[in-house]
Coordinates of C-alpha atoms in Angstrom, one line a residue:
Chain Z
X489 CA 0.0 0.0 0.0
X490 CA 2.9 2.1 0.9
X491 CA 4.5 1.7 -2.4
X492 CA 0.5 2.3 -3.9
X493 CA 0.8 5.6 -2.4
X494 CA 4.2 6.8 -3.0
X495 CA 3.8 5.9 -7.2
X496 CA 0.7 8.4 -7.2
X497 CA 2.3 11.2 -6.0
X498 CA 5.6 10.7 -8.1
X499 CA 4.7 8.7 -11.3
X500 CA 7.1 8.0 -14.2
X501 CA 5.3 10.2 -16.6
X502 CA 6.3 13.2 -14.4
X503 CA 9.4 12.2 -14.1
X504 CA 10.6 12.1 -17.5
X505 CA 8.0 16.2 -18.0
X506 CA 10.5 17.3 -14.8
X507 CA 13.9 16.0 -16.5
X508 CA 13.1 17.2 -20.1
X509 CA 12.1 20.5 -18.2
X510 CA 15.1 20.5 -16.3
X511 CA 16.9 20.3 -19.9
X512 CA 14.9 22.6 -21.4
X513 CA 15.8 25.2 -19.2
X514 CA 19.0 24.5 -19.6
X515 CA 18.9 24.9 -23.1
X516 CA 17.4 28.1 -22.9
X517 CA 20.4 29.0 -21.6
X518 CA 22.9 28.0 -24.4
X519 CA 24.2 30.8 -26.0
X520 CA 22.7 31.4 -29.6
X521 CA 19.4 29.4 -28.7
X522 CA 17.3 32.5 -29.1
X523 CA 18.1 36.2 -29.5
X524 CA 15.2 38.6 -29.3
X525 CA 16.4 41.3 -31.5
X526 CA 18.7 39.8 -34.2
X527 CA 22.6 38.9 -32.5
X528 CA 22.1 42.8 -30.8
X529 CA 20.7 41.8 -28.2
X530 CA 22.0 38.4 -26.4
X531 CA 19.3 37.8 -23.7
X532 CA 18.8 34.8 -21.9
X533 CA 15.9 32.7 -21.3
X534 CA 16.8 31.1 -18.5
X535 CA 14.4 32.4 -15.9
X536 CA 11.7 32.6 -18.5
X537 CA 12.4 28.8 -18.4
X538 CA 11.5 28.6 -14.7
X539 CA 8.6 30.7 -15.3
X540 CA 7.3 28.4 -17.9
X541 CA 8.3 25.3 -16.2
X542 CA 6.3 26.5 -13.0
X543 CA 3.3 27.4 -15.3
X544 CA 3.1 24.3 -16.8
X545 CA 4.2 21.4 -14.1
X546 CA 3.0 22.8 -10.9
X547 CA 4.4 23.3 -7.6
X548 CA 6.3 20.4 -7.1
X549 CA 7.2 18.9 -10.3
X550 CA 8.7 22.3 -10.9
X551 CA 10.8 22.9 -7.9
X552 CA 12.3 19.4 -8.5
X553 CA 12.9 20.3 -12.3
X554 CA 15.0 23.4 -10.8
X555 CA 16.7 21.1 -8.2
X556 CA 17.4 18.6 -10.6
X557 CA 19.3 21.3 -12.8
X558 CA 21.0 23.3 -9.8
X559 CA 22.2 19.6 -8.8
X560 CA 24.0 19.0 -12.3
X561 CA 25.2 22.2 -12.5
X562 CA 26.6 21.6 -8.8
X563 CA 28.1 19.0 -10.0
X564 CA 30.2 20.4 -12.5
X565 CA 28.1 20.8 -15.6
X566 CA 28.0 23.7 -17.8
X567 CA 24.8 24.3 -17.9
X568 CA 23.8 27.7 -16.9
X569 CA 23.5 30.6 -19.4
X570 CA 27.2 31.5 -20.8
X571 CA 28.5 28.1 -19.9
X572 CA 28.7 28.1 -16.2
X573 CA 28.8 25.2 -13.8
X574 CA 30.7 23.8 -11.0
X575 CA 30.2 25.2 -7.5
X576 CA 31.7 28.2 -8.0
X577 CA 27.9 29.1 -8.9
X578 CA 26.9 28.9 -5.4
X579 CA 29.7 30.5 -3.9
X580 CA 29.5 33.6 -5.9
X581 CA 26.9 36.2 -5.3
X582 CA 24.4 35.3 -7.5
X583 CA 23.9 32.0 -5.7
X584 CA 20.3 33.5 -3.7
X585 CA 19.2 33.5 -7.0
X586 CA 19.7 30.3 -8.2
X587 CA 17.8 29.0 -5.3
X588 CA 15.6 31.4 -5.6
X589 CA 14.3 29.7 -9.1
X590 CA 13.1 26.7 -6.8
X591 CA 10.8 28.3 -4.9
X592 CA 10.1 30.7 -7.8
X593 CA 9.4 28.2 -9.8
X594 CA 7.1 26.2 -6.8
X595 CA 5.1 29.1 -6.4
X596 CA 4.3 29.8 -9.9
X597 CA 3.1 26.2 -10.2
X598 CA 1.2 26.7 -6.8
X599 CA -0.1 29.6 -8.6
X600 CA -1.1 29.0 -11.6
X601 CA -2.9 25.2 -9.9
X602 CA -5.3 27.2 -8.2
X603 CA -6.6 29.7 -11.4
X604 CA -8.5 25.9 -12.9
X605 CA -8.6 24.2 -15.6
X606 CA -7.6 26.8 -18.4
X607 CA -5.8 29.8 -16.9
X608 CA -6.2 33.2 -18.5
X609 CA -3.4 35.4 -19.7
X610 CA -3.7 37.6 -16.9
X611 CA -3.8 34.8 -14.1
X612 CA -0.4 32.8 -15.6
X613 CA 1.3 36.8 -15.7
X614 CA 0.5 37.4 -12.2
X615 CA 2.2 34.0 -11.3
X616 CA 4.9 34.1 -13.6
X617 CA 5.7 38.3 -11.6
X618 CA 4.8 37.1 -8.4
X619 CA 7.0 33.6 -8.7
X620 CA 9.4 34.2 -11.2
X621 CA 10.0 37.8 -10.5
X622 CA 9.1 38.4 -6.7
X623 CA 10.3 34.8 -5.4
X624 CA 13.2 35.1 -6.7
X625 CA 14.2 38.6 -5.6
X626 CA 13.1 37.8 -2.3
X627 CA 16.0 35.2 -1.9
X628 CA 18.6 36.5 -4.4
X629 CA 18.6 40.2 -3.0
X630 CA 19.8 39.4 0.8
X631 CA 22.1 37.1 -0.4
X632 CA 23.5 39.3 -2.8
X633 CA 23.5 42.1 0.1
X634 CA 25.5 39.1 2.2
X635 CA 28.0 38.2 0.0
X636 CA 28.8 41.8 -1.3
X637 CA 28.7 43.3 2.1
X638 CA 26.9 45.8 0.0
X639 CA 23.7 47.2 2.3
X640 CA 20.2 45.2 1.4
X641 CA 18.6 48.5 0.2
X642 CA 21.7 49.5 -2.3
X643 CA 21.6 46.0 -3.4
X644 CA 17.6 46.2 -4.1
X645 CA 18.5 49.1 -6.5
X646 CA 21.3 47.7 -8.5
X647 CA 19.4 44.2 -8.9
X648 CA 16.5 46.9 -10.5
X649 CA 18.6 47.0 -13.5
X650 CA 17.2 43.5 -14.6
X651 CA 13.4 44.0 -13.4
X652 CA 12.8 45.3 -17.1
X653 CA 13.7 42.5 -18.8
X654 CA 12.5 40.0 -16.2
X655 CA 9.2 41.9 -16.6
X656 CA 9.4 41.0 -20.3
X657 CA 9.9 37.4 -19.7
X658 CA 7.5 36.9 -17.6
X659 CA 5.0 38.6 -20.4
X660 CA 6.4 35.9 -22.8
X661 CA 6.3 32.9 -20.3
X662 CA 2.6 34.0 -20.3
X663 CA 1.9 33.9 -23.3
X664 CA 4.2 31.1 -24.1
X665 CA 2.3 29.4 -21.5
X666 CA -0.9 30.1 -22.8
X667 CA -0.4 29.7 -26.1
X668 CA 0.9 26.0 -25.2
X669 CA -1.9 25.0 -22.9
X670 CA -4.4 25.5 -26.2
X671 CA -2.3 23.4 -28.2
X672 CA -1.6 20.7 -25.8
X673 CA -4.7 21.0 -22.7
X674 CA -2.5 18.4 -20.3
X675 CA 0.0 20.8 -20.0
X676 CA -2.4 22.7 -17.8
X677 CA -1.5 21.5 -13.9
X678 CA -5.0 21.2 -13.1
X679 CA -6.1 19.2 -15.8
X680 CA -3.0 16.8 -15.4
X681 CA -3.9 16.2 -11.7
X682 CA -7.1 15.4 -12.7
X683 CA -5.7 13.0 -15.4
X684 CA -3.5 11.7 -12.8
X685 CA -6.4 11.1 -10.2
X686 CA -8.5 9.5 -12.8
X687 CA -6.1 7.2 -13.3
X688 CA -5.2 8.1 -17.0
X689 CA -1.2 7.2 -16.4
X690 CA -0.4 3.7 -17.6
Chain A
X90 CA 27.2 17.7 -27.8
X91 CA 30.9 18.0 -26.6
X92 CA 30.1 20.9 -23.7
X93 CA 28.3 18.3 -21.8
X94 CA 32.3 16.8 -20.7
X95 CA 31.8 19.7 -17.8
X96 CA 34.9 21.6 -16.3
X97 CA 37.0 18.7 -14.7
X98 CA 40.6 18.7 -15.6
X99 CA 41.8 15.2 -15.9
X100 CA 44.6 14.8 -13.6
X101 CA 46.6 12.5 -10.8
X102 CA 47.3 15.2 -7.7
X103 CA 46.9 14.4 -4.5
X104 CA 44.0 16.9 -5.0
X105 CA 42.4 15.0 -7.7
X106 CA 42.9 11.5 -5.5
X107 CA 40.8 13.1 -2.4
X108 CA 37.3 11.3 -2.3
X109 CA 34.3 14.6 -3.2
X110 CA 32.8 14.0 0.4
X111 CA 36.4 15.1 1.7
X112 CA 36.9 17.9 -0.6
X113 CA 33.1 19.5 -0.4
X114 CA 33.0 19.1 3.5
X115 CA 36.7 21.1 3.5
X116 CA 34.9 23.5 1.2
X117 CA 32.7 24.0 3.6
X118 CA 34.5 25.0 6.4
X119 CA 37.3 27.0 3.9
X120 CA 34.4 29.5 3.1
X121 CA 32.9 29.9 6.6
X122 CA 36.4 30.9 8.2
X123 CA 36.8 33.3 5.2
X124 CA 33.5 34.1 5.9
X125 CA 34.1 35.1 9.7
X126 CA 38.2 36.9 8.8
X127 CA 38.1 40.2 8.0
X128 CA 41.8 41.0 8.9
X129 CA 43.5 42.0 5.7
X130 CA 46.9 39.9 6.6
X131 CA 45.1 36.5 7.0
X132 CA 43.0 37.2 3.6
X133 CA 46.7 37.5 1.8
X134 CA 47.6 34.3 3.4
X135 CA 44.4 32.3 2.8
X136 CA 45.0 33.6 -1.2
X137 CA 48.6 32.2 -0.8
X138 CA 47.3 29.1 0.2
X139 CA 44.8 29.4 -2.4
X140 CA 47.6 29.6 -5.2
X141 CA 49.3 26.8 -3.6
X142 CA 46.4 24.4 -3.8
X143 CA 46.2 25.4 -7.1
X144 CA 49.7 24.5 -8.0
X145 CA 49.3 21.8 -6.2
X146 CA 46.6 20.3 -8.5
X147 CA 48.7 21.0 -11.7
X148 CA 45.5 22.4 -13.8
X149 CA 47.5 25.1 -15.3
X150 CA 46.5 28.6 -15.2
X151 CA 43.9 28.7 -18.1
X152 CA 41.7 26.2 -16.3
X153 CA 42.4 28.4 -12.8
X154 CA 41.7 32.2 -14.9
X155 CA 38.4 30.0 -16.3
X156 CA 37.1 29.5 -12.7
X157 CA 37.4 33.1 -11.7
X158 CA 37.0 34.9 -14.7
X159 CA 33.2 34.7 -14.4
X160 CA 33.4 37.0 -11.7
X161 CA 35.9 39.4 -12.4
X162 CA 33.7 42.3 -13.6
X163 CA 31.9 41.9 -10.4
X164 CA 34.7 41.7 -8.6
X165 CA 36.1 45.3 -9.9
X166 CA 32.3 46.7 -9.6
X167 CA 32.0 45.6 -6.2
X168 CA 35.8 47.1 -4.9
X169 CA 34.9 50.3 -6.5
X170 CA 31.3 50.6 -4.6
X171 CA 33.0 49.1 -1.2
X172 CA 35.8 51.5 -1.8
X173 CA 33.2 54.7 -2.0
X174 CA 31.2 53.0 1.1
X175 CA 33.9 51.2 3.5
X176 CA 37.1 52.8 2.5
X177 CA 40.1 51.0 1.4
X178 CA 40.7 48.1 3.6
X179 CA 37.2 47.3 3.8
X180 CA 37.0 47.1 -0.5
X181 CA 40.1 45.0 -0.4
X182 CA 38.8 42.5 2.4
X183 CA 35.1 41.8 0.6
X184 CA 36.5 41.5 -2.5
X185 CA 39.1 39.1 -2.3
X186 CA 37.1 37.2 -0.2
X187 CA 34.4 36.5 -2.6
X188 CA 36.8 36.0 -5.1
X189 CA 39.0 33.4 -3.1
X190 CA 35.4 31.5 -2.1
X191 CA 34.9 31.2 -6.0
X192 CA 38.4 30.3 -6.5
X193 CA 38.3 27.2 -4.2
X194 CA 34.2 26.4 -5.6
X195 CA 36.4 26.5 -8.7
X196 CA 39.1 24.0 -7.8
X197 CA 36.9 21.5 -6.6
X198 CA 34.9 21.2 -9.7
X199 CA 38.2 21.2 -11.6
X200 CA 39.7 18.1 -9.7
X201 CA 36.5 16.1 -9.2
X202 CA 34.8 14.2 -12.1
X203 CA 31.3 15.1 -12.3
X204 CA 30.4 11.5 -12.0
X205 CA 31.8 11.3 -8.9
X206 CA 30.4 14.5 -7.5
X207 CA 26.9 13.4 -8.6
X208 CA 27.3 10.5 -7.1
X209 CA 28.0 12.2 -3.9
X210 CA 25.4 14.7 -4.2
X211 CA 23.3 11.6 -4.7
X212 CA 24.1 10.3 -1.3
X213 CA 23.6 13.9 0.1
X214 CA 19.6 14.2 -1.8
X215 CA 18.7 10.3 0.1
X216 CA 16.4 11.8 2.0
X217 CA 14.5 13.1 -1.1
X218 CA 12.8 9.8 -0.5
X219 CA 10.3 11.0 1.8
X220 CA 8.6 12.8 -0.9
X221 CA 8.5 10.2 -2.8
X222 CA 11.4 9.9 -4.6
X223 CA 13.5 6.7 -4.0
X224 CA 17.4 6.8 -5.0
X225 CA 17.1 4.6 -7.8
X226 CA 14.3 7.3 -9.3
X227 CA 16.5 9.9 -8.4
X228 CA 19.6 8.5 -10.4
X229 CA 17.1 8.2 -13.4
X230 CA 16.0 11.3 -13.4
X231 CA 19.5 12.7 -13.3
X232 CA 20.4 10.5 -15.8
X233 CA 17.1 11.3 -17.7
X234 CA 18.0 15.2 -17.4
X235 CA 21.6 15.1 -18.9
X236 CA 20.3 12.8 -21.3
X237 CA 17.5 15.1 -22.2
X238 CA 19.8 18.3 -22.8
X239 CA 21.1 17.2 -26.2
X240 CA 17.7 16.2 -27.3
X241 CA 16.2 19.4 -26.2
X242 CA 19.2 21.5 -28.1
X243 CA 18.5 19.8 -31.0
X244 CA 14.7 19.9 -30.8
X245 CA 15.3 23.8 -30.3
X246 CA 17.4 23.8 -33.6
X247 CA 14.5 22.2 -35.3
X248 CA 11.9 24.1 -34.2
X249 CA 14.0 27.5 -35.4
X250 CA 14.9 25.9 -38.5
X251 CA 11.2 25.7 -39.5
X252 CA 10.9 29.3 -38.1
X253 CA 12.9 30.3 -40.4
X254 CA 11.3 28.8 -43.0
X255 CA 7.9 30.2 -42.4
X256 CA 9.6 33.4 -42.0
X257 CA 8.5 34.2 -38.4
X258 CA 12.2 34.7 -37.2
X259 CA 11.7 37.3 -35.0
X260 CA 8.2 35.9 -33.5
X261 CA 8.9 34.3 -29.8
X262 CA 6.1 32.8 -29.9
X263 CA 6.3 31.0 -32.6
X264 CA 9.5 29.7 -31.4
X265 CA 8.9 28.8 -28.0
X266 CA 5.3 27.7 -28.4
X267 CA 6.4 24.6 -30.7
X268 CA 9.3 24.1 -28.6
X269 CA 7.4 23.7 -25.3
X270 CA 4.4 21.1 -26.8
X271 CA 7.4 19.0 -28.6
X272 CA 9.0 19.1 -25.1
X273 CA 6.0 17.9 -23.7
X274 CA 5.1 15.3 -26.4
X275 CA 8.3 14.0 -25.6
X276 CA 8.5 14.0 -22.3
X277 CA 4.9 12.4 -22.2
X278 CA 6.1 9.5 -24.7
X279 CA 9.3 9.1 -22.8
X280 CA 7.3 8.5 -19.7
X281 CA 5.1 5.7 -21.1
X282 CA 7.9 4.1 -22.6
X283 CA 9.4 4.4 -19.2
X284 CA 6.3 2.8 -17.7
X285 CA 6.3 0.3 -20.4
X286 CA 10.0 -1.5 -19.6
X287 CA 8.2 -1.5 -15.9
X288 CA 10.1 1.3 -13.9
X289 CA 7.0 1.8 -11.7
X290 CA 7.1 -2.0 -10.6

């Protein structure tokens, strides 16, 4: 019965949407995967990936997608935007950051489970800026301030120099998000819990 | 993909010999004592030892300038700003200590193989199995993940190469949209084929 219980909450089809998310945001990452405005321009998409993977797994499968990378990256894998890996990552000061994607990333997904079975624009933005953007400055800003010695408030203004564009990825994840839950309605948290509790998985 | 080989630096020094455990939990403690010094005199020691280690492990000093260099604009933005708000000493004692912390990150990752540091963060995530996730899962899906990068690069080739084509370059959405549902096709087939060769037995 134990095992009964433990395969519903994790089954294998979740495990193989958190690794491929895992990679994909990774991949958003490489340099050259996308550039927004010709080679000007060199953005990357890596929080936009955590946005979307919050949006579209939920809570938890998210947060293990963004442990699952942080732990290969730990590891010594390249695979944060620009090529960087190791644990020199999480020793520099951008490591509140990085952690900050988990929980980011959880409450998107904790989010975005609660606005139903098709989520509007406007419901996956407010997830993707509270989660993706709010989260996330939450836990990277007083780390920051730590590492730096640098005062929390002086830190909160110099990380404001990346809320434009993390305003404009969360716009995309949102409509990246929405855009994919027409195409493909399982990739709506909601309906795949549902799915899941009706016994769909195989 | 040849970018997935990570940073190691193949290699036989003592350095390279010490189990991960060893070497993480000595991590560890290296950064909190830097945390806790502030004294100028035993922050040019520490980076003395620093160098040495690195000598010690034989890496050369293009694989040592690769660890740091990440953080060397920071490192000049952050001396300037400390030097305006803390004076001198204080600029010189914050910045070399973030920069020594990432030096030493740096050598780890350079003399372990990131098989065996997975394996050791492995250990470390065990008690991931009272979510739900038993250590044999947890190896898959790590294995699963570095698996799935290549397949996800390519798949995001694709998907711009047929951008291109319909002449929607510029259009995120018509890059990202595709990109996401093959993702999830495939991550959907993976897991029944997953479920098929009995993983959830």
């Amino acid at each position: 019965m134990m095992d009964e219980g433990k395969r519903r909450r994790f089954p294998t089809g979740d495990l193989a949407r958190v690794a491929v998310f895992a990679a994909l945001i990774a991949v958003l990452g490489l340099p050259g995967s996308f550039n927004v405005l010709g080679n000007a321009v060199p953005i990357t998409l890596q929080t936009l990936g955590v946005m979307l993977a919050g949006a579209i797994l939920g809570t938890w499968r998210a947060a293990l997608a963004v442990v699952v990378l942080l732990v290969l990256v730990i590891a010594g894998l390249p695979l944060l935007s620009g090529g960087r890996g190791g644990l020199g990552v999480l020793a520099g000061p951008s490591a509140g950051f990085l952690l900050g994607w988990i929980a980011g990333a959880a409450v998107t997904g904790w989010l975005v489970e609660r606005a139903g079975r098709s989520p509007s624009f406007v419901q996956l933005l407010v997830a993707c800026v509270v989660g993706g953007i709010g989260v996330v400055y939450l836990f990277g800003i007083p780390v920051q301030a730590a590492v730096t010695g640098v005062s929390l408030g002086n830190t909160a203004w110099l990380t404001m120099i990346f809320l434009p564009g993390d305003a404009v990825k969360a716009v995309l994840a949102s409509l990246v998000a929405r855009g994919t839950q027409r195409a493909y309605p399982d990739a709506v948290p909601a309906v795949h819990r549902e799915r899941l509790r009706a016994g769909g998985e195989h | 993909m040849n970018g997935l080989n990570g940073v190691y630096v193949p290699g036989t020094s003592p350095l390279h010999r010490l189990p991960a455990g060893v070497k993480l939990a000595g991590l560890a403690v290296a950064c909190t004592v830097l945390v806790l010094v502030s004294s100028l005199v035993v922050l040019a020691g520490a980076a003395v030892v620093v160098a040495a280690l690195y000598a010690l492990s034989r890496v050369g000093t293009a694989a040592a300038w690769a660890q740091v260099r990440p953080v060397r604009w920071l490192a000049l933005a952050l001396f300037a700003m400390q030097w305006v708000f803390a004076g001198l000493p204080g600029a010189a004692a914050t910045t070399s200590r973030v920069v020594l912390v990432v030096a030493l990150a740096g050598l780890v990752t350079i003399t372990t193989r990131t098989s065996a540091m997975m394996a050791t963060l492995e250990r470390c995530l065990r008690p991931a199995r009272f979510v739900g996730l038993d250590p044999f899962r947890l190896s898959l899906l790590l294995s699963l993940t570095v698996r799935s990068v290549p397949v996800m690069a390519a798949l995001a080739t694709r998907v711009r190469e047929a951008q291109r084509a319909r002449g929607v370059e510029r259009s995120l959405r018509a890059f990202a949209v595709p990109l996401v549902v093959s993702a999830l096709r495939h991550a959907d087939a993976l897991g029944e084929a997953l479920s098929a060769r009995g993983v959830d037995d």
